[in-house]
CSV table of C-alpha atoms in Angstrom, one decimal:
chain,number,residue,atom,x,y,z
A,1,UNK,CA,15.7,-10.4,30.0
A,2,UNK,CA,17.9,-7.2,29.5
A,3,UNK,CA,16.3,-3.7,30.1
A,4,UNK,CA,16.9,-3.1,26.3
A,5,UNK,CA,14.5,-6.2,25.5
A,6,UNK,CA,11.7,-6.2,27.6
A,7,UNK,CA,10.7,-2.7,26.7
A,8,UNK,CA,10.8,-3.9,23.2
A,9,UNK,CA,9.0,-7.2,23.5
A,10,UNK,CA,6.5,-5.3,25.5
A,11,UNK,CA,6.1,-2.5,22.8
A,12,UNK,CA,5.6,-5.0,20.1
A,13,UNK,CA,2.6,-7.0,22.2
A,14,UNK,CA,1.3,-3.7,22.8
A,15,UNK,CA,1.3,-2.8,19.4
A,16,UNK,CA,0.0,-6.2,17.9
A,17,UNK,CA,-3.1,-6.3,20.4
A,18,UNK,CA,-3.6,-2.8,19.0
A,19,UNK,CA,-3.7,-4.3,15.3
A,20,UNK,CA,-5.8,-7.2,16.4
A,21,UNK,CA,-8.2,-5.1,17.8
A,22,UNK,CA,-8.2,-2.8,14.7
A,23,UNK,CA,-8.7,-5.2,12.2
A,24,UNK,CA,-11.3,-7.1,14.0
A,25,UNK,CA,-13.3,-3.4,14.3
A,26,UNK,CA,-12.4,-2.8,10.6
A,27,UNK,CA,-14.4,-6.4,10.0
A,28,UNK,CA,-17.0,-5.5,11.6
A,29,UNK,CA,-17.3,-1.6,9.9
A,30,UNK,CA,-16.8,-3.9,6.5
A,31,UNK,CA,-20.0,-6.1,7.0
A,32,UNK,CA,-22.4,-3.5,8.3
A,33,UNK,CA,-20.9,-1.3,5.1
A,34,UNK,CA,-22.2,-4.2,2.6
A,35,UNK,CA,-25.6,-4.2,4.0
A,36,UNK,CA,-26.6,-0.6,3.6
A,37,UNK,CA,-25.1,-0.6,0.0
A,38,UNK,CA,-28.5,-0.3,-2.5
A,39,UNK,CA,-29.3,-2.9,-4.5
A,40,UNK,CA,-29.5,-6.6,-3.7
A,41,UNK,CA,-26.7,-8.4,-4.2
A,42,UNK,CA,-28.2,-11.6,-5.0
A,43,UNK,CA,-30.6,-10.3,-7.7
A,44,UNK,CA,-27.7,-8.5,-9.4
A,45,UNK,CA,-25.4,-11.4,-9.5
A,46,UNK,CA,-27.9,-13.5,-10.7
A,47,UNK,CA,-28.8,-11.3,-13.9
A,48,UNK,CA,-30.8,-13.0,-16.5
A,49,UNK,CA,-30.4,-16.1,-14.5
A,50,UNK,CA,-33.2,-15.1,-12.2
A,51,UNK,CA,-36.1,-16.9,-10.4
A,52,UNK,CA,-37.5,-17.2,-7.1
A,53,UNK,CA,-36.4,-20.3,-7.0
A,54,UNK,CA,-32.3,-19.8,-7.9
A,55,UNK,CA,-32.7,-16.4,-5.9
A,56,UNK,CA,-33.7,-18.2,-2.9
A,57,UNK,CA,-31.2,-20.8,-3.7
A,58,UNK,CA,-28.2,-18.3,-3.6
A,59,UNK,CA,-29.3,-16.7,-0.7
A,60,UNK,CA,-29.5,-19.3,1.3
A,61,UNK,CA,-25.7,-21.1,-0.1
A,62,UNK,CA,-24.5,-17.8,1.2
A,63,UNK,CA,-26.4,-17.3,4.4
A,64,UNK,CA,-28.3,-14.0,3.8
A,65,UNK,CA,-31.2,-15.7,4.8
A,66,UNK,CA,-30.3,-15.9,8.7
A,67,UNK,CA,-30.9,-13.0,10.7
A,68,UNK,CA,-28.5,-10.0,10.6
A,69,UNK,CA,-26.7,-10.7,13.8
A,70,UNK,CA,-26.0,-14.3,13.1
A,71,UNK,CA,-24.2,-13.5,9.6
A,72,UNK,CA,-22.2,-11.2,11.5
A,73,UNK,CA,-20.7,-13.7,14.2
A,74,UNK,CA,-20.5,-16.2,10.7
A,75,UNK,CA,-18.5,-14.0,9.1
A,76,UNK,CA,-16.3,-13.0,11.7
A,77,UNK,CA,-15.9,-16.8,12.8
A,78,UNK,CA,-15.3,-17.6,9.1
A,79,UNK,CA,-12.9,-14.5,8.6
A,80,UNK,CA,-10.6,-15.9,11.4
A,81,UNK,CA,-10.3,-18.9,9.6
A,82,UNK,CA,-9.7,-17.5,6.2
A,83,UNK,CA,-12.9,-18.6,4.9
A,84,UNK,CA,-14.1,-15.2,3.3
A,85,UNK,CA,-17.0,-16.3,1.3
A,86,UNK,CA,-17.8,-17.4,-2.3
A,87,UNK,CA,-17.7,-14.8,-5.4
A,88,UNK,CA,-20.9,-14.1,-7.2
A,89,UNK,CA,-19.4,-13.6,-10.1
A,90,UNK,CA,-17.7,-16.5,-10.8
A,91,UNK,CA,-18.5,-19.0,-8.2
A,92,UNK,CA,-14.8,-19.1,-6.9
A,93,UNK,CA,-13.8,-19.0,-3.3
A,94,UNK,CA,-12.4,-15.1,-2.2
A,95,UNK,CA,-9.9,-16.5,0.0
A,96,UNK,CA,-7.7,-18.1,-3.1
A,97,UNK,CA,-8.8,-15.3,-6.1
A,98,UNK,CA,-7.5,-12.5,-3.8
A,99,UNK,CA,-3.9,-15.1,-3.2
A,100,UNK,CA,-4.1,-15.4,-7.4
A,101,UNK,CA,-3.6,-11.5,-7.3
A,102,UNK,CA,-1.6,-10.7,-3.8
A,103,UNK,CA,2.0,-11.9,-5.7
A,104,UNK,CA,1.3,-9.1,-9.4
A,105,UNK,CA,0.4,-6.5,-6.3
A,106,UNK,CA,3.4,-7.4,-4.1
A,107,UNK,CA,5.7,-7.3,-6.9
A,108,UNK,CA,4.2,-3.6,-8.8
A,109,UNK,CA,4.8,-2.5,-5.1
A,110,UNK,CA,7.9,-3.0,-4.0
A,111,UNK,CA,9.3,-2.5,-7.2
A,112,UNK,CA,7.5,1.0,-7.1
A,113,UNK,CA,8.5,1.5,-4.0
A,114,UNK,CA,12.2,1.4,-4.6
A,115,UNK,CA,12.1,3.3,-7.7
A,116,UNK,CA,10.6,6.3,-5.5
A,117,UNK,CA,13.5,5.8,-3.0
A,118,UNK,CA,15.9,5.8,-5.3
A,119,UNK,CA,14.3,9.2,-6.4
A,120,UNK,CA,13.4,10.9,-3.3
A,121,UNK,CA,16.3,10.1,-0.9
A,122,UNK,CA,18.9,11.4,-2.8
A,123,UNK,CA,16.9,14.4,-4.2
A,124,UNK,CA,15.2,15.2,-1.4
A,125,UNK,CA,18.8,15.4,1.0
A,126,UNK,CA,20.6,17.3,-1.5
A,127,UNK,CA,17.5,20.2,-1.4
A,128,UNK,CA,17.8,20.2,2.0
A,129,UNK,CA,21.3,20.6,2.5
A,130,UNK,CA,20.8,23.3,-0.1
A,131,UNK,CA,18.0,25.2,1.5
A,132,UNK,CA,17.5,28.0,-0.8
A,133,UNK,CA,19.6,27.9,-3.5
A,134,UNK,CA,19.2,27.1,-7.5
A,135,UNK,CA,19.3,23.5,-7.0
A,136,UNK,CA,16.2,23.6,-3.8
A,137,UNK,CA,14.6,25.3,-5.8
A,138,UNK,CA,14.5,23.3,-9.2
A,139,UNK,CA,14.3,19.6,-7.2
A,140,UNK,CA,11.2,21.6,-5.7
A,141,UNK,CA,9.7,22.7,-8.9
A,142,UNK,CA,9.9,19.2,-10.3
A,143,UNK,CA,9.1,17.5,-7.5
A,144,UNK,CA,5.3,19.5,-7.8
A,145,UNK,CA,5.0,18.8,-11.1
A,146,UNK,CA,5.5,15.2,-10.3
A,147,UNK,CA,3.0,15.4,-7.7
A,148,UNK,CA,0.2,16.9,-10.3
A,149,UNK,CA,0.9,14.3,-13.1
A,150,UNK,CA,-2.2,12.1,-13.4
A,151,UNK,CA,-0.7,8.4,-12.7
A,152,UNK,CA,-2.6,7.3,-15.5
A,153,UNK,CA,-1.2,9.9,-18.0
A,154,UNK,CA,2.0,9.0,-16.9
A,155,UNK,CA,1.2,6.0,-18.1
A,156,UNK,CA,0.0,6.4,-21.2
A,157,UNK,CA,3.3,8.1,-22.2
A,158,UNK,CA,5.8,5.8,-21.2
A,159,UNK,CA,3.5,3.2,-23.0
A,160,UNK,CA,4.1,5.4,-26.5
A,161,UNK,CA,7.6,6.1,-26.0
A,162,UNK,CA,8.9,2.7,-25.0
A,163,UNK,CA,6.5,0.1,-26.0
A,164,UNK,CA,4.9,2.0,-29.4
A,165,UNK,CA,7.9,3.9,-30.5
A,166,UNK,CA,11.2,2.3,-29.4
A,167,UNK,CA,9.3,-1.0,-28.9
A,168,UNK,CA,11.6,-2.2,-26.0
A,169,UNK,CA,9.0,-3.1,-23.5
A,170,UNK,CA,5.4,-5.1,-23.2
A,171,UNK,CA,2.6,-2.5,-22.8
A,172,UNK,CA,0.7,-4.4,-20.5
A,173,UNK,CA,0.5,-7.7,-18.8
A,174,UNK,CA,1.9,-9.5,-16.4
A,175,UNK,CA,4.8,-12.3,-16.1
A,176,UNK,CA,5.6,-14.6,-12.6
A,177,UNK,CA,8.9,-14.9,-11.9
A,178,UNK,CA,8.2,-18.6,-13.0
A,179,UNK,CA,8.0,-17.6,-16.5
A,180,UNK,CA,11.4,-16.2,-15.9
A,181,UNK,CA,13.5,-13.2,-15.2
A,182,UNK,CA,13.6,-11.0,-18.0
A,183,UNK,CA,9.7,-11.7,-19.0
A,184,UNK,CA,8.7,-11.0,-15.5
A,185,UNK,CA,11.3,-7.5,-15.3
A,186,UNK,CA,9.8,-6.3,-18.7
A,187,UNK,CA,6.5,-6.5,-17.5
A,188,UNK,CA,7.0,-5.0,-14.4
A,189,UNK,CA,9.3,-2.2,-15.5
A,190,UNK,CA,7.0,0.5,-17.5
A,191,UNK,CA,4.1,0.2,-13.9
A,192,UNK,CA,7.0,0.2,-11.4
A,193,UNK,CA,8.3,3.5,-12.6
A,194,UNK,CA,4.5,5.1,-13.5
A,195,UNK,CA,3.7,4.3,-9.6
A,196,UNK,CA,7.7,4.6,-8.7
A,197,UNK,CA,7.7,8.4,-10.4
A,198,UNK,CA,4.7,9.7,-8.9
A,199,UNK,CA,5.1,8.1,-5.0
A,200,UNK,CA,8.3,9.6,-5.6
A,201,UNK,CA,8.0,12.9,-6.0
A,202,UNK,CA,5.4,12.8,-3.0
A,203,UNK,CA,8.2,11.2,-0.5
A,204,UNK,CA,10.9,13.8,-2.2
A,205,UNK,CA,9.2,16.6,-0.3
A,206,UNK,CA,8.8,14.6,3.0
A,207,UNK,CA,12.4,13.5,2.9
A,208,UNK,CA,13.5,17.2,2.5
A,209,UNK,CA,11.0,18.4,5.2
A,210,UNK,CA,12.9,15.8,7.3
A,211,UNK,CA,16.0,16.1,6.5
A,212,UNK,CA,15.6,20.0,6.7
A,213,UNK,CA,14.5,19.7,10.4
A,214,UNK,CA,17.1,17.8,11.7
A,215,UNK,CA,19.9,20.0,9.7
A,216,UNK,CA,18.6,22.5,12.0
A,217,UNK,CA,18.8,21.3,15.3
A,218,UNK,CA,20.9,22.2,17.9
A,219,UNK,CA,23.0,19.0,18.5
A,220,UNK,CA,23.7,19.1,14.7
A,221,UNK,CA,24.7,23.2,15.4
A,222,UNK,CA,26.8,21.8,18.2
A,223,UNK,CA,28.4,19.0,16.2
A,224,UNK,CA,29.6,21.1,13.9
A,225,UNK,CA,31.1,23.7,15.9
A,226,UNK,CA,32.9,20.6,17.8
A,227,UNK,CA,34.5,20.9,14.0
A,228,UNK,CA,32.9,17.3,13.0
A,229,UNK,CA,33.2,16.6,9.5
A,230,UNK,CA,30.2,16.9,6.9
A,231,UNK,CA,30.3,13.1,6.2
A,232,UNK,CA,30.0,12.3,9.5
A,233,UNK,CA,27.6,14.5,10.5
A,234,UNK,CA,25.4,13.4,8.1
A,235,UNK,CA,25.3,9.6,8.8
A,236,UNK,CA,25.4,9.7,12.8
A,237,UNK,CA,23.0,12.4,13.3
A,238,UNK,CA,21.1,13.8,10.1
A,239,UNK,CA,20.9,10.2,8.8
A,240,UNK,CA,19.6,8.2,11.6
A,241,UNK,CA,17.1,11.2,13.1
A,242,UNK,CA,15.9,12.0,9.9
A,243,UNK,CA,15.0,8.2,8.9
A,244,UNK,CA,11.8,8.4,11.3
A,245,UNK,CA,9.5,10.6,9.4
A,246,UNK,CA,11.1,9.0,6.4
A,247,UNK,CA,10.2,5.7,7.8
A,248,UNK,CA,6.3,6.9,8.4
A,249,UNK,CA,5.9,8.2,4.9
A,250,UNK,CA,7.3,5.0,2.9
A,251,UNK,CA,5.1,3.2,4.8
A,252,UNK,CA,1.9,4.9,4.0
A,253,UNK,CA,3.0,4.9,0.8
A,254,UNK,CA,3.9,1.6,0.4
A,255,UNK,CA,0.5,0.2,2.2
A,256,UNK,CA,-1.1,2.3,-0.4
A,257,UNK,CA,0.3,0.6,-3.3
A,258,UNK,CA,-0.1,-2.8,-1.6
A,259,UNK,CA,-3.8,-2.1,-1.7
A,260,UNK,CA,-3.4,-1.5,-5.4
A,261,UNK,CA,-3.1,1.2,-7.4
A,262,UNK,CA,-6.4,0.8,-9.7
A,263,UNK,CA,-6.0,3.1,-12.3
A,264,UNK,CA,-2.2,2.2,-13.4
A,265,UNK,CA,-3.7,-1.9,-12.8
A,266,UNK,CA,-6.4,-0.9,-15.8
A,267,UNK,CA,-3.8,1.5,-18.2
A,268,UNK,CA,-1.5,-1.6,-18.4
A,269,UNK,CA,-3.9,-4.3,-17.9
A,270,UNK,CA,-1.7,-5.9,-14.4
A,271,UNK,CA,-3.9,-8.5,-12.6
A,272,UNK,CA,-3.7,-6.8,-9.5
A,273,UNK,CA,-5.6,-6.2,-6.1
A,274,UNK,CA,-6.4,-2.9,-7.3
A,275,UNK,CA,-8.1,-4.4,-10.6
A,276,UNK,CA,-9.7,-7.2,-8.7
A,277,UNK,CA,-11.7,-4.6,-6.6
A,278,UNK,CA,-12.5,-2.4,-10.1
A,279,UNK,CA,-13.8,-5.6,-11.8
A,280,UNK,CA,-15.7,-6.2,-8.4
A,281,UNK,CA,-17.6,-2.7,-7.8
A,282,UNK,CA,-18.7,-2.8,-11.6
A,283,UNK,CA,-19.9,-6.4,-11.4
A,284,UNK,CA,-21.2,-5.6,-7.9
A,285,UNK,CA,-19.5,-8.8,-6.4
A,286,UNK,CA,-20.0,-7.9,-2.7
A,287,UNK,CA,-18.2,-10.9,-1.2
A,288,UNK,CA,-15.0,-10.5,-3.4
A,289,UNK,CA,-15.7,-6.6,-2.4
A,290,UNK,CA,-16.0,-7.2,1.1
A,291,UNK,CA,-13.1,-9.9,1.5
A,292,UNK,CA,-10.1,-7.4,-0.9
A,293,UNK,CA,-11.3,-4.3,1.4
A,294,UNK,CA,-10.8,-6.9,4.4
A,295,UNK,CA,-7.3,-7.6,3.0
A,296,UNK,CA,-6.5,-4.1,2.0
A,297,UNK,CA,-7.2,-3.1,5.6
A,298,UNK,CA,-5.2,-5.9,7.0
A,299,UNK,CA,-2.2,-5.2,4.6
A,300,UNK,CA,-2.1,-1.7,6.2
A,301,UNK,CA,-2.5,-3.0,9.7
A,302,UNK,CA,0.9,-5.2,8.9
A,303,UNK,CA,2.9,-2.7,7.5
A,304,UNK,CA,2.3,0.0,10.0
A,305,UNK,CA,2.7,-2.4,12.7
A,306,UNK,CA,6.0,-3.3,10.9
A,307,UNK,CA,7.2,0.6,10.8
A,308,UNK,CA,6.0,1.1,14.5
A,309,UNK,CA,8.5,-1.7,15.1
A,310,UNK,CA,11.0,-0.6,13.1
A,311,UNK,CA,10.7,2.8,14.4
A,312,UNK,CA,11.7,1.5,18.0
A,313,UNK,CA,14.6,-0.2,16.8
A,314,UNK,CA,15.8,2.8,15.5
A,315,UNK,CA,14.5,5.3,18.5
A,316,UNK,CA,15.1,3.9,21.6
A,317,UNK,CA,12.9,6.5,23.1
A,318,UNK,CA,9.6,5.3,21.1
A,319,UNK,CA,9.3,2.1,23.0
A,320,UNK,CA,10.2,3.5,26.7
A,321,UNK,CA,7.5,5.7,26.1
């Protein structure tokens, strides 16, 4: 293998026994979290339904009556199959109610995703490279006031203007792609750019910082008394050193949103992860509660594994270190 593989492969083993590791402490933080939680679970999700005899019943079926210890090593064998329990609420197993919801969540992100990328890269170069000067300051200005928008509010007005008052779009819902194209788009539009807005005034700031940073480095002072042109500049050196801490922001952001974004899941009613885990805390449905944090956690194991790859593709100095 080539001195430019190996130090790859070996960076990306490194990195997955690192998110192996993780996720199997973030299983284990999960299930001691659930038993401290007030309140017995069992009781609660049996409601009205309640007697010794159905209490006893469900506790047994799901194997709170063991001792402590002996859950844990069930759950964790269990977990590794994908086996994450039954819901309390509506006697369905976790493992296929959270892959109901992981496609609506997938698509609101990396729709919403793109729409702040399409927002922040441009917007946050051109402050940059205009460091100071009416147009800094303005992208600046309305980059904050993106920023400070409640997500939900946001919401609520795109709602009026295009679904109430123009009448273009669905205010709520949610379409597969197998109902088609244009259902699915219309119903993902008005949430991609509620999420797409705000994450993208957030990343504009980050891209700037970036962008900003690299503008001033020496080689870039040296390039351009070597009488390099702008363009070029810009894509061999500004471009590619600035995409980094670009890289590291879009995907915190984007494991955020892949954990679902609860409040703009309620406004427009999208059967999200974000919604499933609502509907879960208020009907105190600890193993759906406990399996969507597992997957939330996981999701942003993946994706940060996926940058940390991505960032030694790009850096050949990140995976010789």
């Amino acid at each position: 293998m080539s001195d430019f593989g190996w130090p790859l492969v070996r960076f990306i083993l490194i990195r997955l026994l690192y998110t192996v590791l993780v996720l199997i402490g973030v299983t284990i933080a999960v299930f001691f979290l659930m038993q401290i939680v007030p309140g017995d679970p069992v009781k609660i999700a049996l409601g009205t339904r309640y007697t010794p005899e159905s209490y006893e019943a469900l506790r047994s079926a799901s194997g709170l009556d063991k001792p402590l210890f002996t859950q844990l090593v069930n759950y964790l064998g269990n977990a590794a199959t994908g086996d994450l329990g039954v819901s309390f609420r509506n006697n369905e197993p976790v493992t296929h109610m959270l892959i109901d919801r992981l496609p609506a969540t997938i698509a609101l992100a990396v729709a919403a995703i793109l729409v702040a990328l399409v927002i922040a890269i441009p917007f946050g170069t051109w402050a940059a490279l205009r460091e100071g000067r009416a147009a800094d300051n303005t992208i600046r200005v309305v980059s904050q006031f993106g920023i400070s928008v409640p997500d939900f509010w946001m919401g609520i007005l795109l709602i009026a203007l295009f679904s109430t008052y123009l009448g273009w779009l669905p205010s709520s819902g949610y379409r597969s792609p197998a109902d088609g194209f244009v259902p699915w788009i219309s119903h993902l539009v008005l949430p991609a750019i509620t999420v797409g807005v705000v994450t993208g005034a957030i990343m504009t700031r980050y891209v700037r910082a970036a962008v900003l940073e690299v503008a001033n480095a020496p080689y870039v002072t040296t390039a351009e008394s070597k009488g390099l042109g702008r363009k070029r500049i810009m894509l061999s050196h500004i471009g590619r050193n600035a995409l980094v801490p670009v890289l590291t922001i879009s995907g915190i952001q984007l494991a955020g949103l892949l954990g679902g974004v609860i409040v703009v899941e309620v406004v427009f009613a999208w059967p999200g992860l974000g919604r499933l885990v609502y509907d879960s805390v208020a009907a105190r449905d600890y193993p759906m509660l406990q399996g969507a944090i597992l997957l939330i956690a996981a999701i942003f194991l993946i994706v940060n594994l996926i940058v940390d790859i991505l960032y030694a593709v790009i850096d050949p100095r990140i995976r010789l270190s």
